PDB file of C-alpha atoms in Angstrom:
ATOM      1  CA  UNK A 605       7.392  94.622 166.091  1.00  0.00           C
ATOM      2  CA  UNK A 606       4.372  96.645 165.065  1.00  0.00           C
ATOM      3  CA  UNK A 607       1.584  94.872 166.950  1.00  0.00           C
ATOM      4  CA  UNK A 608      -1.056  97.206 165.637  1.00  0.00           C
ATOM      5  CA  UNK A 609      -0.723  95.790 162.152  1.00  0.00           C
ATOM      6  CA  UNK A 610      -1.321  92.311 163.546  1.00  0.00           C
ATOM      7  CA  UNK A 611      -4.475  93.077 165.439  1.00  0.00           C
ATOM      8  CA  UNK A 612      -6.215  95.834 163.494  1.00  0.00           C
ATOM      9  CA  UNK A 613      -8.228  94.704 160.488  1.00  0.00           C
ATOM     10  CA  UNK A 614      -7.969  96.864 157.371  1.00  0.00           C
ATOM     11  CA  UNK A 615     -11.391  98.473 157.801  1.00  0.00           C
ATOM     12  CA  UNK A 616     -10.559  99.352 161.383  1.00  0.00           C
ATOM     13  CA  UNK A 617      -7.208 100.803 160.349  1.00  0.00           C
ATOM     14  CA  UNK A 618      -9.167 103.143 158.128  1.00  0.00           C
ATOM     15  CA  UNK A 619     -11.491 104.040 160.956  1.00  0.00           C
ATOM     16  CA  UNK A 620      -8.489 104.518 163.201  1.00  0.00           C
ATOM     17  CA  UNK A 621      -7.058 107.160 160.944  1.00  0.00           C
ATOM     18  CA  UNK A 622     -10.090 109.241 161.772  1.00  0.00           C
ATOM     19  CA  UNK A 623      -8.881 109.128 165.362  1.00  0.00           C
ATOM     20  CA  UNK A 624     -11.046 110.946 167.834  1.00  0.00           C
ATOM     21  CA  UNK A 625     -13.421 112.011 165.071  1.00  0.00           C
ATOM     22  CA  UNK A 626     -14.954 108.513 165.053  1.00  0.00           C
ATOM     23  CA  UNK A 627     -17.742 109.293 167.476  1.00  0.00           C
ATOM     24  CA  UNK A 628     -18.578 112.494 165.679  1.00  0.00           C
ATOM     25  CA  UNK A 629     -18.866 110.588 162.428  1.00  0.00           C
ATOM     26  CA  UNK A 630     -21.276 108.179 164.125  1.00  0.00           C
ATOM     27  CA  UNK A 631     -23.381 111.038 165.369  1.00  0.00           C
ATOM     28  CA  UNK A 632     -23.398 112.661 161.955  1.00  0.00           C
ATOM     29  CA  UNK A 633     -24.346 109.366 160.332  1.00  0.00           C
ATOM     30  CA  UNK A 634     -27.242 108.973 162.732  1.00  0.00           C
ATOM     31  CA  UNK A 635     -28.415 112.521 162.153  1.00  0.00           C
ATOM     32  CA  UNK A 636     -28.177 111.978 158.414  1.00  0.00           C
ATOM     33  CA  UNK A 637     -30.409 108.921 158.684  1.00  0.00           C
ATOM     34  CA  UNK A 638     -27.619 106.447 157.900  1.00  0.00           C
ATOM     35  CA  UNK A 639     -28.411 103.983 160.670  1.00  0.00           C
ATOM     36  CA  UNK A 640     -26.192 101.254 159.222  1.00  0.00           C
ATOM     37  CA  UNK A 641     -23.123 103.474 159.409  1.00  0.00           C
ATOM     38  CA  UNK A 642     -24.105 104.712 162.847  1.00  0.00           C
ATOM     39  CA  UNK A 643     -24.499 101.135 164.070  1.00  0.00           C
ATOM     40  CA  UNK A 644     -21.094 100.268 162.639  1.00  0.00           C
ATOM     41  CA  UNK A 645     -19.529 103.126 164.562  1.00  0.00           C
ATOM     42  CA  UNK A 646     -21.414 102.128 167.700  1.00  0.00           C
ATOM     43  CA  UNK A 647     -20.125  98.573 167.258  1.00  0.00           C
ATOM     44  CA  UNK A 648     -16.587  99.914 167.032  1.00  0.00           C
ATOM     45  CA  UNK A 649     -16.951 101.664 170.354  1.00  0.00           C
ATOM     46  CA  UNK A 650     -18.401  98.504 171.917  1.00  0.00           C
ATOM     47  CA  UNK A 651     -15.339  96.639 170.703  1.00  0.00           C
ATOM     48  CA  UNK A 652     -13.111  99.338 172.160  1.00  0.00           C
ATOM     49  CA  UNK A 653     -14.884  98.872 175.495  1.00  0.00           C
ATOM     50  CA  UNK A 654     -14.159  95.137 175.457  1.00  0.00           C
ATOM     51  CA  UNK A 655     -10.536  95.751 174.459  1.00  0.00           C
ATOM     52  CA  UNK A 656     -10.174  98.172 177.352  1.00  0.00           C
ATOM     53  CA  UNK A 657     -11.432  95.553 179.801  1.00  0.00           C
ATOM     54  CA  UNK A 658      -8.839  93.194 178.317  1.00  0.00           C
ATOM     55  CA  UNK A 659      -6.187  95.876 178.760  1.00  0.00           C
ATOM     56  CA  UNK A 660      -7.136  96.221 182.423  1.00  0.00           C
ATOM     57  CA  UNK A 661      -6.703  92.492 182.787  1.00  0.00           C
ATOM     58  CA  UNK A 662      -3.256  92.649 181.175  1.00  0.00           C
ATOM     59  CA  UNK A 663      -2.177  95.534 183.416  1.00  0.00           C
ATOM     60  CA  UNK A 664      -3.120  93.399 186.406  1.00  0.00           C
ATOM     61  CA  UNK A 665      -1.264  90.337 185.074  1.00  0.00           C
ATOM     62  CA  UNK A 666       1.928  92.350 184.493  1.00  0.00           C
ATOM     63  CA  UNK A 667       1.766  93.689 188.034  1.00  0.00           C
ATOM     64  CA  UNK A 668       0.950  90.277 189.509  1.00  0.00           C
ATOM     65  CA  UNK A 669       4.102  88.836 187.951  1.00  0.00           C
ATOM     66  CA  UNK A 670       6.015  91.908 189.127  1.00  0.00           C
ATOM     67  CA  UNK A 671       4.871  91.258 192.679  1.00  0.00           C
ATOM     68  CA  UNK A 672       5.911  87.625 192.345  1.00  0.00           C
ATOM     69  CA  UNK A 673       9.295  88.400 190.807  1.00  0.00           C
ATOM     70  CA  UNK A 674      10.092  91.049 193.414  1.00  0.00           C
ATOM     71  CA  UNK A 675       8.936  88.941 196.359  1.00  0.00           C
ATOM     72  CA  UNK A 676      12.180  87.013 196.688  1.00  0.00           C
ATOM     73  CA  UNK A 677      10.114  83.847 196.961  1.00  0.00           C
ATOM     74  CA  UNK A 678      10.607  82.579 193.397  1.00  0.00           C
ATOM     75  CA  UNK A 679      13.597  80.366 192.689  1.00  0.00           C
ATOM     76  CA  UNK A 680      15.217  79.765 189.318  1.00  0.00           C
ATOM     77  CA  UNK A 681      14.029  78.511 186.876  1.00  0.00           C
ATOM     78  CA  UNK A 682      10.518  79.493 188.063  1.00  0.00           C
ATOM     79  CA  UNK A 683      11.622  83.109 188.344  1.00  0.00           C
ATOM     80  CA  UNK A 684      12.776  83.099 184.714  1.00  0.00           C
ATOM     81  CA  UNK A 685       9.441  81.650 183.614  1.00  0.00           C
ATOM     82  CA  UNK A 686       7.558  84.328 185.557  1.00  0.00           C
ATOM     83  CA  UNK A 687       9.602  87.061 183.897  1.00  0.00           C
ATOM     84  CA  UNK A 688       8.994  85.492 180.490  1.00  0.00           C
ATOM     85  CA  UNK A 689       5.237  85.308 181.092  1.00  0.00           C
ATOM     86  CA  UNK A 690       5.280  88.916 182.276  1.00  0.00           C
ATOM     87  CA  UNK A 691       6.910  89.870 178.970  1.00  0.00           C
ATOM     88  CA  UNK A 692       4.107  88.080 177.106  1.00  0.00           C
ATOM     89  CA  UNK A 693       1.557  90.138 179.001  1.00  0.00           C
ATOM     90  CA  UNK A 694       3.514  93.281 178.199  1.00  0.00           C
ATOM     91  CA  UNK A 695       3.294  92.294 174.540  1.00  0.00           C
ATOM     92  CA  UNK A 696      -0.478  91.849 174.923  1.00  0.00           C
ATOM     93  CA  UNK A 697      -0.703  95.233 176.622  1.00  0.00           C
ATOM     94  CA  UNK A 698       1.216  96.999 173.870  1.00  0.00           C
ATOM     95  CA  UNK A 699      -0.889  95.384 171.146  1.00  0.00           C
ATOM     96  CA  UNK A 700      -4.139  96.278 172.909  1.00  0.00           C
ATOM     97  CA  UNK A 701      -3.074  99.884 173.492  1.00  0.00           C
ATOM     98  CA  UNK A 702      -2.121 100.278 169.828  1.00  0.00           C
ATOM     99  CA  UNK A 703      -5.421  98.775 168.701  1.00  0.00           C
ATOM    100  CA  UNK A 704      -7.554 100.874 171.035  1.00  0.00           C
ATOM    101  CA  UNK A 705      -5.813 104.036 169.840  1.00  0.00           C
ATOM    102  CA  UNK A 706      -6.208 103.057 166.196  1.00  0.00           C
ATOM    103  CA  UNK A 707      -9.921 102.625 166.786  1.00  0.00           C
ATOM    104  CA  UNK A 708     -10.201 106.093 168.300  1.00  0.00           C
ATOM    105  CA  UNK A 709     -10.449 105.005 171.921  1.00  0.00           C
ATOM    106  CA  UNK A 710      -8.495 105.937 175.021  1.00  0.00           C
ATOM    107  CA  UNK A 711      -6.563 103.083 176.635  1.00  0.00           C
ATOM    108  CA  UNK A 712      -7.320 102.516 180.309  1.00  0.00           C
ATOM    109  CA  UNK A 713      -4.367 103.497 182.494  1.00  0.00           C
ATOM    110  CA  UNK A 714      -2.288 101.200 184.645  1.00  0.00           C
ATOM    111  CA  UNK A 715      -2.783 101.632 188.412  1.00  0.00           C
ATOM    112  CA  UNK A 716       0.003 101.921 190.984  1.00  0.00           C
ATOM    113  CA  UNK A 717       1.615  98.600 191.955  1.00  0.00           C
ATOM    114  CA  UNK A 718       0.298  98.942 195.515  1.00  0.00           C
ATOM    115  CA  UNK A 719      -3.286  98.938 194.253  1.00  0.00           C
ATOM    116  CA  UNK A 720      -2.749  95.585 192.554  1.00  0.00           C
ATOM    117  CA  UNK A 721      -0.974  94.274 195.642  1.00  0.00           C
ATOM    118  CA  UNK A 722      -3.990  95.105 197.806  1.00  0.00           C
ATOM    119  CA  UNK A 723      -6.552  93.715 195.351  1.00  0.00           C
ATOM    120  CA  UNK A 724      -4.601  90.466 194.934  1.00  0.00           C
ATOM    121  CA  UNK A 725      -3.841  90.185 198.651  1.00  0.00           C
ATOM    122  CA  UNK A 726      -0.118  90.002 197.964  1.00  0.00           C
ATOM    123  CA  UNK A 727       0.577  90.140 201.693  1.00  0.00           C
ATOM    124  CA  UNK A 728      -0.821  86.613 201.999  1.00  0.00           C
ATOM    125  CA  UNK A 729       1.749  85.159 199.561  1.00  0.00           C
ATOM    126  CA  UNK A 730       4.321  83.377 201.717  1.00  0.00           C
ATOM    127  CA  UNK A 731       5.905  80.860 199.362  1.00  0.00           C
ATOM    128  CA  UNK A 732       6.668  80.041 195.743  1.00  0.00           C
ATOM    129  CA  UNK A 733       3.700  77.678 195.769  1.00  0.00           C
ATOM    130  CA  UNK A 734       1.372  80.519 196.852  1.00  0.00           C
ATOM    131  CA  UNK A 735       2.574  82.669 193.960  1.00  0.00           C
ATOM    132  CA  UNK A 736       2.206  79.866 191.437  1.00  0.00           C
ATOM    133  CA  UNK A 737      -1.300  79.167 192.715  1.00  0.00           C
ATOM    134  CA  UNK A 738      -2.318  82.815 192.320  1.00  0.00           C
ATOM    135  CA  UNK A 739      -0.731  83.069 188.879  1.00  0.00           C
ATOM    136  CA  UNK A 740      -2.487  79.908 187.698  1.00  0.00           C
ATOM    137  CA  UNK A 741      -5.851  81.183 188.981  1.00  0.00           C
ATOM    138  CA  UNK A 742      -5.408  84.465 187.135  1.00  0.00           C
ATOM    139  CA  UNK A 743      -4.241  82.770 183.932  1.00  0.00           C
ATOM    140  CA  UNK A 744      -7.207  80.397 183.945  1.00  0.00           C
ATOM    141  CA  UNK A 745      -9.551  83.298 184.580  1.00  0.00           C
ATOM    142  CA  UNK A 746      -7.968  85.238 181.739  1.00  0.00           C
ATOM    143  CA  UNK A 747      -8.246  82.255 179.395  1.00  0.00           C
ATOM    144  CA  UNK A 748     -11.947  81.921 180.084  1.00  0.00           C
ATOM    145  CA  UNK A 749     -12.507  85.667 179.952  1.00  0.00           C
ATOM    146  CA  UNK A 750     -10.931  85.957 176.507  1.00  0.00           C
ATOM    147  CA  UNK A 751     -12.807  82.949 175.192  1.00  0.00           C
ATOM    148  CA  UNK A 752     -16.008  84.322 176.684  1.00  0.00           C
ATOM    149  CA  UNK A 753     -15.825  87.696 174.966  1.00  0.00           C
ATOM    150  CA  UNK A 754     -15.182  86.302 171.480  1.00  0.00           C
ATOM    151  CA  UNK A 755     -18.898  86.274 170.524  1.00  0.00           C
ATOM    152  CA  UNK A 756     -19.334  89.851 171.738  1.00  0.00           C
ATOM    153  CA  UNK A 757     -16.925  91.395 169.240  1.00  0.00           C
ATOM    154  CA  UNK A 758     -18.563  93.056 166.261  1.00  0.00           C
ATOM    155  CA  UNK A 759     -15.357  92.666 164.256  1.00  0.00           C
ATOM    156  CA  UNK A 760     -14.300  89.103 163.459  1.00  0.00           C
ATOM    157  CA  UNK A 761     -10.656  90.148 163.299  1.00  0.00           C
ATOM    158  CA  UNK A 762     -10.774  91.316 166.889  1.00  0.00           C
ATOM    159  CA  UNK A 763     -12.524  88.103 167.904  1.00  0.00           C
ATOM    160  CA  UNK A 764      -9.556  86.242 166.449  1.00  0.00           C
ATOM    161  CA  UNK A 765      -7.214  88.404 168.514  1.00  0.00           C
ATOM    162  CA  UNK A 766      -9.126  87.384 171.654  1.00  0.00           C
ATOM    163  CA  UNK A 767      -8.605  83.766 170.611  1.00  0.00           C
ATOM    164  CA  UNK A 768      -4.867  84.323 170.241  1.00  0.00           C
ATOM    165  CA  UNK A 769      -4.681  85.990 173.654  1.00  0.00           C
ATOM    166  CA  UNK A 770      -6.605  83.061 175.151  1.00  0.00           C
ATOM    167  CA  UNK A 771      -4.105  80.658 173.589  1.00  0.00           C
ATOM    168  CA  UNK A 772      -1.203  82.433 175.318  1.00  0.00           C
ATOM    169  CA  UNK A 773      -3.020  82.391 178.661  1.00  0.00           C
ATOM    170  CA  UNK A 774      -3.800  78.702 178.252  1.00  0.00           C
ATOM    171  CA  UNK A 775      -0.121  78.031 177.623  1.00  0.00           C
ATOM    172  CA  UNK A 776       0.751  79.921 180.807  1.00  0.00           C
ATOM    173  CA  UNK A 777      -1.852  78.060 182.850  1.00  0.00           C
ATOM    174  CA  UNK A 778      -0.678  74.693 181.527  1.00  0.00           C
ATOM    175  CA  UNK A 779       2.965  75.334 182.391  1.00  0.00           C
ATOM    176  CA  UNK A 780       2.119  76.729 185.825  1.00  0.00           C
ATOM    177  CA  UNK A 781      -0.130  73.756 186.580  1.00  0.00           C
ATOM    178  CA  UNK A 782       2.604  71.385 185.503  1.00  0.00           C
ATOM    179  CA  UNK A 783       5.110  73.181 187.721  1.00  0.00           C
ATOM    180  CA  UNK A 784       2.743  72.688 190.655  1.00  0.00           C
ATOM    181  CA  UNK A 785       2.393  68.997 189.837  1.00  0.00           C
ATOM    182  CA  UNK A 786      -1.298  69.277 189.070  1.00  0.00           C
ATOM    183  CA  UNK A 787      -2.889  66.741 186.744  1.00  0.00           C
ATOM    184  CA  UNK A 788      -3.924  67.630 183.231  1.00  0.00           C
ATOM    185  CA  UNK A 789      -7.659  68.072 182.617  1.00  0.00           C
ATOM    186  CA  UNK A 790      -9.189  64.680 181.885  1.00  0.00           C
ATOM    187  CA  UNK A 791     -12.121  65.983 179.871  1.00  0.00           C
ATOM    188  CA  UNK A 792     -12.100  67.618 176.459  1.00  0.00           C
ATOM    189  CA  UNK A 793     -13.318  71.198 175.999  1.00  0.00           C
ATOM    190  CA  UNK A 794     -12.220  72.212 179.483  1.00  0.00           C
ATOM    191  CA  UNK A 795     -11.701  75.893 178.732  1.00  0.00           C
ATOM    192  CA  UNK A 796     -14.318  78.512 178.026  1.00  0.00           C
ATOM    193  CA  UNK A 797     -17.239  76.294 179.003  1.00  0.00           C
TER     194      UNK A 797
ATOM    195  CA  UNK B  67     -54.898  66.986 178.758  1.00  0.00           C
ATOM    196  CA  UNK B  68     -53.561  64.148 180.854  1.00  0.00           C
ATOM    197  CA  UNK B  69     -50.434  64.186 178.700  1.00  0.00           C
ATOM    198  CA  UNK B  70     -50.039  67.937 179.183  1.00  0.00           C
ATOM    199  CA  UNK B  71     -50.288  67.580 182.962  1.00  0.00           C
ATOM    200  CA  UNK B  72     -47.729  64.799 182.874  1.00  0.00           C
ATOM    201  CA  UNK B  73     -45.352  66.908 180.798  1.00  0.00           C
ATOM    202  CA  UNK B  74     -45.752  69.877 183.126  1.00  0.00           C
ATOM    203  CA  UNK B  75     -45.182  67.683 186.168  1.00  0.00           C
ATOM    204  CA  UNK B  76     -42.044  66.234 184.585  1.00  0.00           C
ATOM    205  CA  UNK B  77     -40.802  69.707 183.782  1.00  0.00           C
ATOM    206  CA  UNK B  78     -41.366  70.890 187.316  1.00  0.00           C
ATOM    207  CA  UNK B  79     -39.584  67.858 188.673  1.00  0.00           C
ATOM    208  CA  UNK B  80     -36.495  68.487 186.590  1.00  0.00           C
ATOM    209  CA  UNK B  81     -36.228  72.233 187.212  1.00  0.00           C
ATOM    210  CA  UNK B  82     -32.670  73.238 188.082  1.00  0.00           C
ATOM    211  CA  UNK B  83     -32.058  73.593 191.784  1.00  0.00           C
ATOM    212  CA  UNK B  84     -29.524  76.378 192.131  1.00  0.00           C
ATOM    213  CA  UNK B  85     -26.297  75.139 193.666  1.00  0.00           C
ATOM    214  CA  UNK B  86     -24.049  77.669 195.410  1.00  0.00           C
ATOM    215  CA  UNK B  87     -21.129  75.217 195.625  1.00  0.00           C
ATOM    216  CA  UNK B  88     -21.171  74.679 191.888  1.00  0.00           C
ATOM    217  CA  UNK B  89     -21.615  78.424 191.476  1.00  0.00           C
ATOM    218  CA  UNK B  90     -18.447  78.966 193.473  1.00  0.00           C
ATOM    219  CA  UNK B  91     -16.518  76.623 191.172  1.00  0.00           C
ATOM    220  CA  UNK B  92     -17.899  78.427 188.135  1.00  0.00           C
ATOM    221  CA  UNK B  93     -16.971  81.767 189.666  1.00  0.00           C
ATOM    222  CA  UNK B  94     -13.418  80.539 190.273  1.00  0.00           C
ATOM    223  CA  UNK B  95     -12.960  79.443 186.664  1.00  0.00           C
ATOM    224  CA  UNK B  96     -14.934  82.059 184.723  1.00  0.00           C
ATOM    225  CA  UNK B  97     -15.218  85.240 186.740  1.00  0.00           C
ATOM    226  CA  UNK B  98     -11.922  85.312 188.616  1.00  0.00           C
ATOM    227  CA  UNK B  99     -10.063  86.748 185.636  1.00  0.00           C
ATOM    228  CA  UNK B 100     -11.708  90.096 186.311  1.00  0.00           C
ATOM    229  CA  UNK B 101     -13.610  89.850 189.605  1.00  0.00           C
ATOM    230  CA  UNK B 102     -13.036  89.031 193.247  1.00  0.00           C
ATOM    231  CA  UNK B 103     -15.582  88.804 196.017  1.00  0.00           C
ATOM    232  CA  UNK B 104     -13.796  91.298 198.264  1.00  0.00           C
ATOM    233  CA  UNK B 105     -11.731  93.551 195.981  1.00  0.00           C
ATOM    234  CA  UNK B 106     -12.315  95.849 193.042  1.00  0.00           C
ATOM    235  CA  UNK B 107     -10.144  94.620 190.198  1.00  0.00           C
ATOM    236  CA  UNK B 108     -10.889  94.866 186.477  1.00  0.00           C
ATOM    237  CA  UNK B 109     -14.495  94.494 187.571  1.00  0.00           C
ATOM    238  CA  UNK B 110     -16.146  95.547 190.829  1.00  0.00           C
ATOM    239  CA  UNK B 111     -16.117  93.529 194.066  1.00  0.00           C
ATOM    240  CA  UNK B 112     -19.119  91.248 194.451  1.00  0.00           C
ATOM    241  CA  UNK B 113     -19.479  91.081 198.213  1.00  0.00           C
ATOM    242  CA  UNK B 114     -22.878  92.548 199.045  1.00  0.00           C
ATOM    243  CA  UNK B 115     -24.036  92.745 195.454  1.00  0.00           C
ATOM    244  CA  UNK B 116     -27.491  91.458 196.395  1.00  0.00           C
ATOM    245  CA  UNK B 117     -29.670  94.446 197.143  1.00  0.00           C
ATOM    246  CA  UNK B 118     -27.092  96.907 195.849  1.00  0.00           C
ATOM    247  CA  UNK B 119     -27.985  99.447 193.192  1.00  0.00           C
ATOM    248  CA  UNK B 120     -26.029  98.913 189.988  1.00  0.00           C
ATOM    249  CA  UNK B 121     -22.949 101.094 189.645  1.00  0.00           C
ATOM    250  CA  UNK B 122     -22.468 101.753 193.358  1.00  0.00           C
ATOM    251  CA  UNK B 123     -19.739  99.378 194.588  1.00  0.00           C
ATOM    252  CA  UNK B 124     -17.454 101.509 196.735  1.00  0.00           C
ATOM    253  CA  UNK B 125     -14.430 103.042 194.961  1.00  0.00           C
ATOM    254  CA  UNK B 126     -15.018 101.263 191.635  1.00  0.00           C
ATOM    255  CA  UNK B 127     -14.722 103.333 188.454  1.00  0.00           C
ATOM    256  CA  UNK B 128     -17.911 102.450 186.567  1.00  0.00           C
ATOM    257  CA  UNK B 129     -18.906 103.219 183.011  1.00  0.00           C
ATOM    258  CA  UNK B 130     -21.377 106.099 182.587  1.00  0.00           C
ATOM    259  CA  UNK B 131     -24.023 103.503 181.640  1.00  0.00           C
ATOM    260  CA  UNK B 132     -23.689 101.660 184.952  1.00  0.00           C
ATOM    261  CA  UNK B 133     -23.575 104.879 186.947  1.00  0.00           C
ATOM    262  CA  UNK B 134     -26.828 105.990 185.331  1.00  0.00           C
ATOM    263  CA  UNK B 135     -28.562 102.621 185.665  1.00  0.00           C
ATOM    264  CA  UNK B 136     -31.528 102.243 188.010  1.00  0.00           C
ATOM    265  CA  UNK B 137     -31.261  98.460 188.334  1.00  0.00           C
ATOM    266  CA  UNK B 138     -31.074  96.998 191.825  1.00  0.00           C
ATOM    267  CA  UNK B 139     -29.316  93.641 191.873  1.00  0.00           C
ATOM    268  CA  UNK B 140     -31.451  90.682 192.852  1.00  0.00           C
ATOM    269  CA  UNK B 141     -31.730  87.133 191.534  1.00  0.00           C
ATOM    270  CA  UNK B 142     -33.781  88.165 188.518  1.00  0.00           C
ATOM    271  CA  UNK B 143     -31.737  91.179 187.494  1.00  0.00           C
ATOM    272  CA  UNK B 144     -28.445  89.323 187.990  1.00  0.00           C
ATOM    273  CA  UNK B 145     -29.766  86.459 185.866  1.00  0.00           C
ATOM    274  CA  UNK B 146     -30.679  88.908 183.106  1.00  0.00           C
ATOM    275  CA  UNK B 147     -27.317  90.647 183.431  1.00  0.00           C
ATOM    276  CA  UNK B 148     -25.349  87.424 183.108  1.00  0.00           C
ATOM    277  CA  UNK B 149     -27.472  86.325 180.148  1.00  0.00           C
ATOM    278  CA  UNK B 150     -26.871  89.517 178.184  1.00  0.00           C
ATOM    279  CA  UNK B 151     -25.296  92.510 179.971  1.00  0.00           C
ATOM    280  CA  UNK B 152     -25.618  94.811 176.981  1.00  0.00           C
ATOM    281  CA  UNK B 153     -29.313  94.104 176.626  1.00  0.00           C
ATOM    282  CA  UNK B 154     -29.993  94.921 180.271  1.00  0.00           C
ATOM    283  CA  UNK B 155     -27.787  98.029 180.449  1.00  0.00           C
ATOM    284  CA  UNK B 156     -26.754  99.296 177.003  1.00  0.00           C
ATOM    285  CA  UNK B 157     -23.338 100.914 176.934  1.00  0.00           C
ATOM    286  CA  UNK B 158     -21.901  98.866 179.794  1.00  0.00           C
ATOM    287  CA  UNK B 159     -18.397  97.429 179.434  1.00  0.00           C
ATOM    288  CA  UNK B 160     -18.689  93.700 180.227  1.00  0.00           C
ATOM    289  CA  UNK B 161     -18.403  91.733 177.003  1.00  0.00           C
ATOM    290  CA  UNK B 162     -18.718  88.436 178.848  1.00  0.00           C
ATOM    291  CA  UNK B 163     -22.002  86.569 179.206  1.00  0.00           C
ATOM    292  CA  UNK B 164     -23.110  83.205 180.562  1.00  0.00           C
ATOM    293  CA  UNK B 165     -25.281  81.456 177.969  1.00  0.00           C
ATOM    294  CA  UNK B 166     -26.373  78.467 180.068  1.00  0.00           C
ATOM    295  CA  UNK B 167     -29.349  79.108 182.379  1.00  0.00           C
ATOM    296  CA  UNK B 168     -28.265  76.506 184.943  1.00  0.00           C
ATOM    297  CA  UNK B 169     -24.803  78.081 185.146  1.00  0.00           C
ATOM    298  CA  UNK B 170     -26.380  81.500 185.652  1.00  0.00           C
ATOM    299  CA  UNK B 171     -28.635  80.188 188.409  1.00  0.00           C
ATOM    300  CA  UNK B 172     -25.701  78.607 190.233  1.00  0.00           C
ATOM    301  CA  UNK B 173     -23.567  81.740 189.944  1.00  0.00           C
ATOM    302  CA  UNK B 174     -26.416  83.889 191.244  1.00  0.00           C
ATOM    303  CA  UNK B 175     -26.951  81.486 194.139  1.00  0.00           C
ATOM    304  CA  UNK B 176     -23.266  81.731 195.024  1.00  0.00           C
ATOM    305  CA  UNK B 177     -23.416  85.527 194.965  1.00  0.00           C
ATOM    306  CA  UNK B 178     -26.543  85.414 197.125  1.00  0.00           C
ATOM    307  CA  UNK B 179     -24.758  83.158 199.623  1.00  0.00           C
ATOM    308  CA  UNK B 180     -21.782  85.499 199.774  1.00  0.00           C
ATOM    309  CA  UNK B 181     -24.052  88.494 200.335  1.00  0.00           C
ATOM    310  CA  UNK B 182     -25.884  86.661 203.107  1.00  0.00           C
ATOM    311  CA  UNK B 183     -22.574  85.687 204.693  1.00  0.00           C
ATOM    312  CA  UNK B 184     -21.592  89.344 204.826  1.00  0.00           C
ATOM    313  CA  UNK B 185     -24.807  90.318 206.574  1.00  0.00           C
ATOM    314  CA  UNK B 186     -24.395  87.474 209.066  1.00  0.00           C
ATOM    315  CA  UNK B 187     -20.811  88.490 209.717  1.00  0.00           C
ATOM    316  CA  UNK B 188     -21.812  92.102 210.275  1.00  0.00           C
ATOM    317  CA  UNK B 189     -24.270  91.343 213.023  1.00  0.00           C
TER     318      UNK B 189
END
């Protein structure tokens, strides 16, 4: 599947074809007195910055599920669900990388697995319940992060992408919470508040 | 004039008292996607953020804008950062903001408490 065609609006696809020349075009536009064009280019790079933060979040999620899957603590069918969710995050990662490149940016690199293990305190995970708890915390955080950045995007198409990513994370959180026997939220508008 | 005094008194009486416990809950739901108190993740670690110059958390790979910033984090600068990061430090990378002033105050109070806890633990 070509994710880039899903997430890159037509105008951005055009900008993306300029590749690394995008910033130079912005500078030229500014020098030429075309502030509107320069601001548009600046907005593109702001969007790229937000997408790169999202990519960092997806790298971490993929590695968190890897740590869980490789721990030996997850039993079927929870293990299968973890692997499925990891594949969703890999799909997010691939779409974000394609979009960032199309917009002329450089995707942030994945860190070594050990770095994620240290940051997430993987050595403290002693049971399936511990792993589910961590995964649910990260999924809820990701949901709220994606919802929270929607207003910051200059491009409405990218804002919609953030909404779609948030929907996936919400699905993950809901299933993980259910697996842990946690109650559903009683109030409306629980997420992104 | 009497009415004005009464209004001002009412306003003062209903001012938000920052609540670190609520700030912790907000941190857990909104910030934890990218941040932890004790570890650099997508965003920098927050332990000791009070009194720290922006862009100087150990071993975190900051944007050029944060590295060049002269802001020192305190209650006021953190409040402004959470309200609109791009306005405070243009070119930074955090697209997330906290629109509600009471939420910002509680988050800042939580971060202050965590910073104080570190200093207490160090002595």
